[in-house]
């Protein structure tokens, strides 16, 4: 059974940085693609970035391109989301997801973590 668990959320000042982690188990073909999304109350889940670890194909949303970076520690089966130059509008519940296709829609992902909160103060 696939399990994803996010960590690393917290409170940070605007302009600061935060690194989120997503522990993925097990690492299989069905979890080749990792995506990061975020959601605020009353809004749809927003796509941020996705990457295929077998092909290297990566897709960033325009809203985070140049500020957020996805990376992975293969030995730890952990995917990271490095977030720099954070803004108050980045405040949200952040999710990692796994699937087989690099896509910008939540429906493309089969497995989800529970989320980790990020609050950016002005």
PDB file of C-alpha atoms in Angstrom:
ATOM      1  CA  UNK A   1       0.000   0.000   0.000  1.00  0.00           C
ATOM      2  CA  UNK A   2       1.331   3.405  -1.006  1.00  0.00           C
ATOM      3  CA  UNK A   3       1.869   5.909   1.771  1.00  0.00           C
ATOM      4  CA  UNK A   4       2.855   9.559   1.485  1.00  0.00           C
ATOM      5  CA  UNK A   5       3.626  11.752   4.462  1.00  0.00           C
ATOM      6  CA  UNK A   6       4.453  15.447   4.338  1.00  0.00           C
ATOM      7  CA  UNK A   7       6.430  17.374   6.916  1.00  0.00           C
ATOM      8  CA  UNK A   8       8.284  20.640   7.254  1.00  0.00           C
ATOM      9  CA  UNK A   9       5.437  23.094   7.321  1.00  0.00           C
ATOM     10  CA  UNK A  10       5.348  25.988   9.738  1.00  0.00           C
ATOM     11  CA  UNK A  11       5.396  29.729  10.155  1.00  0.00           C
ATOM     12  CA  UNK A  12       7.843  31.849   8.172  1.00  0.00           C
ATOM     13  CA  UNK A  13       8.173  35.554   7.453  1.00  0.00           C
ATOM     14  CA  UNK A  14       7.638  36.945   3.999  1.00  0.00           C
ATOM     15  CA  UNK A  15      10.807  36.678   1.958  1.00  0.00           C
ATOM     16  CA  UNK A  16      11.933  33.643   3.872  1.00  0.00           C
ATOM     17  CA  UNK A  17      12.397  30.027   2.858  1.00  0.00           C
ATOM     18  CA  UNK A  18      10.996  26.685   3.881  1.00  0.00           C
ATOM     19  CA  UNK A  19      11.629  23.131   2.748  1.00  0.00           C
ATOM     20  CA  UNK A  20       8.816  20.626   2.751  1.00  0.00           C
ATOM     21  CA  UNK A  21       9.435  16.898   2.739  1.00  0.00           C
ATOM     22  CA  UNK A  22       7.338  14.068   1.368  1.00  0.00           C
ATOM     23  CA  UNK A  23       8.244  10.545   2.387  1.00  0.00           C
ATOM     24  CA  UNK A  24       6.995   8.117  -0.258  1.00  0.00           C
ATOM     25  CA  UNK A  25       6.690   4.402   0.310  1.00  0.00           C
ATOM     26  CA  UNK A  26       7.098   2.154  -1.473  1.00  0.00           C
ATOM     27  CA  UNK A  27       8.944   3.500  -4.475  1.00  0.00           C
ATOM     28  CA  UNK A  28       7.337   1.782  -7.455  1.00  0.00           C
ATOM     29  CA  UNK A  29       6.283   2.493 -11.008  1.00  0.00           C
ATOM     30  CA  UNK A  30       2.971   3.739  -9.650  1.00  0.00           C
ATOM     31  CA  UNK A  31       4.769   6.455  -7.693  1.00  0.00           C
ATOM     32  CA  UNK A  32       7.219   7.531 -10.397  1.00  0.00           C
ATOM     33  CA  UNK A  33       5.717  11.007 -10.579  1.00  0.00           C
ATOM     34  CA  UNK A  34       5.561  13.253  -7.540  1.00  0.00           C
ATOM     35  CA  UNK A  35       3.468  16.357  -7.530  1.00  0.00           C
ATOM     36  CA  UNK A  36       3.028  19.160  -5.052  1.00  0.00           C
ATOM     37  CA  UNK A  37      -0.251  21.007  -4.619  1.00  0.00           C
ATOM     38  CA  UNK A  38      -1.646  23.500  -2.151  1.00  0.00           C
ATOM     39  CA  UNK A  39      -5.093  24.466  -1.015  1.00  0.00           C
ATOM     40  CA  UNK A  40      -6.693  27.292   0.906  1.00  0.00           C
ATOM     41  CA  UNK A  41     -10.192  27.203   2.411  1.00  0.00           C
ATOM     42  CA  UNK A  42     -12.930  27.511  -0.165  1.00  0.00           C
ATOM     43  CA  UNK A  43     -10.603  27.122  -3.127  1.00  0.00           C
ATOM     44  CA  UNK A  44      -9.649  24.336  -5.495  1.00  0.00           C
ATOM     45  CA  UNK A  45      -6.433  22.463  -4.968  1.00  0.00           C
ATOM     46  CA  UNK A  46      -3.717  24.379  -6.831  1.00  0.00           C
ATOM     47  CA  UNK A  47      -0.982  22.618  -8.775  1.00  0.00           C
ATOM     48  CA  UNK A  48       2.582  23.718  -8.045  1.00  0.00           C
ATOM     49  CA  UNK A  49       5.067  21.305  -9.582  1.00  0.00           C
ATOM     50  CA  UNK A  50       5.431  17.724 -10.731  1.00  0.00           C
ATOM     51  CA  UNK A  51       8.386  15.591 -11.718  1.00  0.00           C
ATOM     52  CA  UNK A  52       8.910  12.168 -13.209  1.00  0.00           C
ATOM     53  CA  UNK A  53      11.911  10.581 -11.560  1.00  0.00           C
ATOM     54  CA  UNK A  54      12.418   8.080 -14.373  1.00  0.00           C
ATOM     55  CA  UNK A  55      12.357  10.564 -17.263  1.00  0.00           C
ATOM     56  CA  UNK A  56      13.300  13.758 -15.457  1.00  0.00           C
ATOM     57  CA  UNK A  57      10.360  15.553 -16.975  1.00  0.00           C
ATOM     58  CA  UNK A  58       9.369  18.483 -14.771  1.00  0.00           C
ATOM     59  CA  UNK A  59       6.448  20.882 -14.884  1.00  0.00           C
ATOM     60  CA  UNK A  60       6.192  24.021 -12.771  1.00  0.00           C
ATOM     61  CA  UNK A  61       3.186  26.254 -12.391  1.00  0.00           C
ATOM     62  CA  UNK A  62       3.887  29.840 -13.418  1.00  0.00           C
ATOM     63  CA  UNK A  63       2.963  31.023  -9.945  1.00  0.00           C
ATOM     64  CA  UNK A  64       5.975  29.300  -8.391  1.00  0.00           C
ATOM     65  CA  UNK A  65       8.464  29.033 -11.243  1.00  0.00           C
ATOM     66  CA  UNK A  66      11.807  30.425 -10.132  1.00  0.00           C
ATOM     67  CA  UNK A  67      10.857  30.355  -6.439  1.00  0.00           C
ATOM     68  CA  UNK A  68      10.038  26.702  -5.745  1.00  0.00           C
ATOM     69  CA  UNK A  69      12.213  23.698  -6.594  1.00  0.00           C
ATOM     70  CA  UNK A  70      11.435  20.002  -6.453  1.00  0.00           C
ATOM     71  CA  UNK A  71      14.174  17.543  -5.582  1.00  0.00           C
ATOM     72  CA  UNK A  72      14.564  14.031  -4.308  1.00  0.00           C
ATOM     73  CA  UNK A  73      16.788  12.003  -2.016  1.00  0.00           C
ATOM     74  CA  UNK A  74      16.523   8.547  -3.592  1.00  0.00           C
ATOM     75  CA  UNK A  75      18.188   6.810  -0.685  1.00  0.00           C
ATOM     76  CA  UNK A  76      15.540   8.159   1.678  1.00  0.00           C
ATOM     77  CA  UNK A  77      12.606   7.853  -0.753  1.00  0.00           C
ATOM     78  CA  UNK A  78      11.882  11.445   0.113  1.00  0.00           C
ATOM     79  CA  UNK A  79      10.858  14.268  -2.187  1.00  0.00           C
ATOM     80  CA  UNK A  80      11.431  17.875  -1.228  1.00  0.00           C
ATOM     81  CA  UNK A  81       9.832  21.151  -2.131  1.00  0.00           C
ATOM     82  CA  UNK A  82      12.253  23.999  -1.551  1.00  0.00           C
ATOM     83  CA  UNK A  83      10.305  27.241  -1.297  1.00  0.00           C
ATOM     84  CA  UNK A  84      12.128  30.563  -1.475  1.00  0.00           C
ATOM     85  CA  UNK A  85      11.019  34.201  -1.502  1.00  0.00           C
ATOM     86  CA  UNK A  86       7.808  33.241   0.225  1.00  0.00           C
ATOM     87  CA  UNK A  87       4.834  35.582   0.118  1.00  0.00           C
ATOM     88  CA  UNK A  88       1.780  35.821   2.370  1.00  0.00           C
ATOM     89  CA  UNK A  89      -0.309  34.471  -0.530  1.00  0.00           C
ATOM     90  CA  UNK A  90       1.717  31.243  -0.331  1.00  0.00           C
ATOM     91  CA  UNK A  91      -0.064  30.484   2.936  1.00  0.00           C
ATOM     92  CA  UNK A  92      -1.913  27.199   2.424  1.00  0.00           C
ATOM     93  CA  UNK A  93      -2.114  23.520   3.212  1.00  0.00           C
ATOM     94  CA  UNK A  94       0.519  21.823   1.061  1.00  0.00           C
ATOM     95  CA  UNK A  95       0.084  18.301  -0.264  1.00  0.00           C
ATOM     96  CA  UNK A  96       2.326  15.886  -2.077  1.00  0.00           C
ATOM     97  CA  UNK A  97       0.843  13.371  -4.460  1.00  0.00           C
ATOM     98  CA  UNK A  98       2.083  10.426  -6.492  1.00  0.00           C
ATOM     99  CA  UNK A  99       1.083   9.009  -9.818  1.00  0.00           C
ATOM    100  CA  UNK A 100       2.363   7.950 -13.211  1.00  0.00           C
ATOM    101  CA  UNK A 101       1.824  11.049 -15.338  1.00  0.00           C
ATOM    102  CA  UNK A 102       3.343  14.524 -15.044  1.00  0.00           C
ATOM    103  CA  UNK A 103       0.200  16.600 -14.974  1.00  0.00           C
ATOM    104  CA  UNK A 104      -1.121  19.802 -13.522  1.00  0.00           C
ATOM    105  CA  UNK A 105      -4.464  18.475 -12.343  1.00  0.00           C
ATOM    106  CA  UNK A 106      -5.228  16.738  -9.082  1.00  0.00           C
ATOM    107  CA  UNK A 107      -7.270  14.043 -10.808  1.00  0.00           C
ATOM    108  CA  UNK A 108      -4.104  12.668 -12.418  1.00  0.00           C
ATOM    109  CA  UNK A 109      -2.687  11.568  -9.080  1.00  0.00           C
ATOM    110  CA  UNK A 110      -3.653   8.363  -7.348  1.00  0.00           C
ATOM    111  CA  UNK A 111      -2.058   8.815  -3.953  1.00  0.00           C
ATOM    112  CA  UNK A 112      -2.039  11.751  -1.548  1.00  0.00           C
ATOM    113  CA  UNK A 113      -0.547  12.706   1.750  1.00  0.00           C
ATOM    114  CA  UNK A 114      -2.456  14.396   4.548  1.00  0.00           C
ATOM    115  CA  UNK A 115      -0.876  17.800   4.015  1.00  0.00           C
ATOM    116  CA  UNK A 116       1.305  20.166   5.984  1.00  0.00           C
ATOM    117  CA  UNK A 117       0.432  23.748   6.864  1.00  0.00           C
ATOM    118  CA  UNK A 118       2.523  26.685   5.710  1.00  0.00           C
ATOM    119  CA  UNK A 119       1.865  30.166   7.033  1.00  0.00           C
ATOM    120  CA  UNK A 120       3.736  33.163   5.646  1.00  0.00           C
ATOM    121  CA  UNK A 121       3.444  36.303   7.734  1.00  0.00           C
ATOM    122  CA  UNK A 122       3.702  39.767   6.239  1.00  0.00           C
TER     123      UNK A 122
END
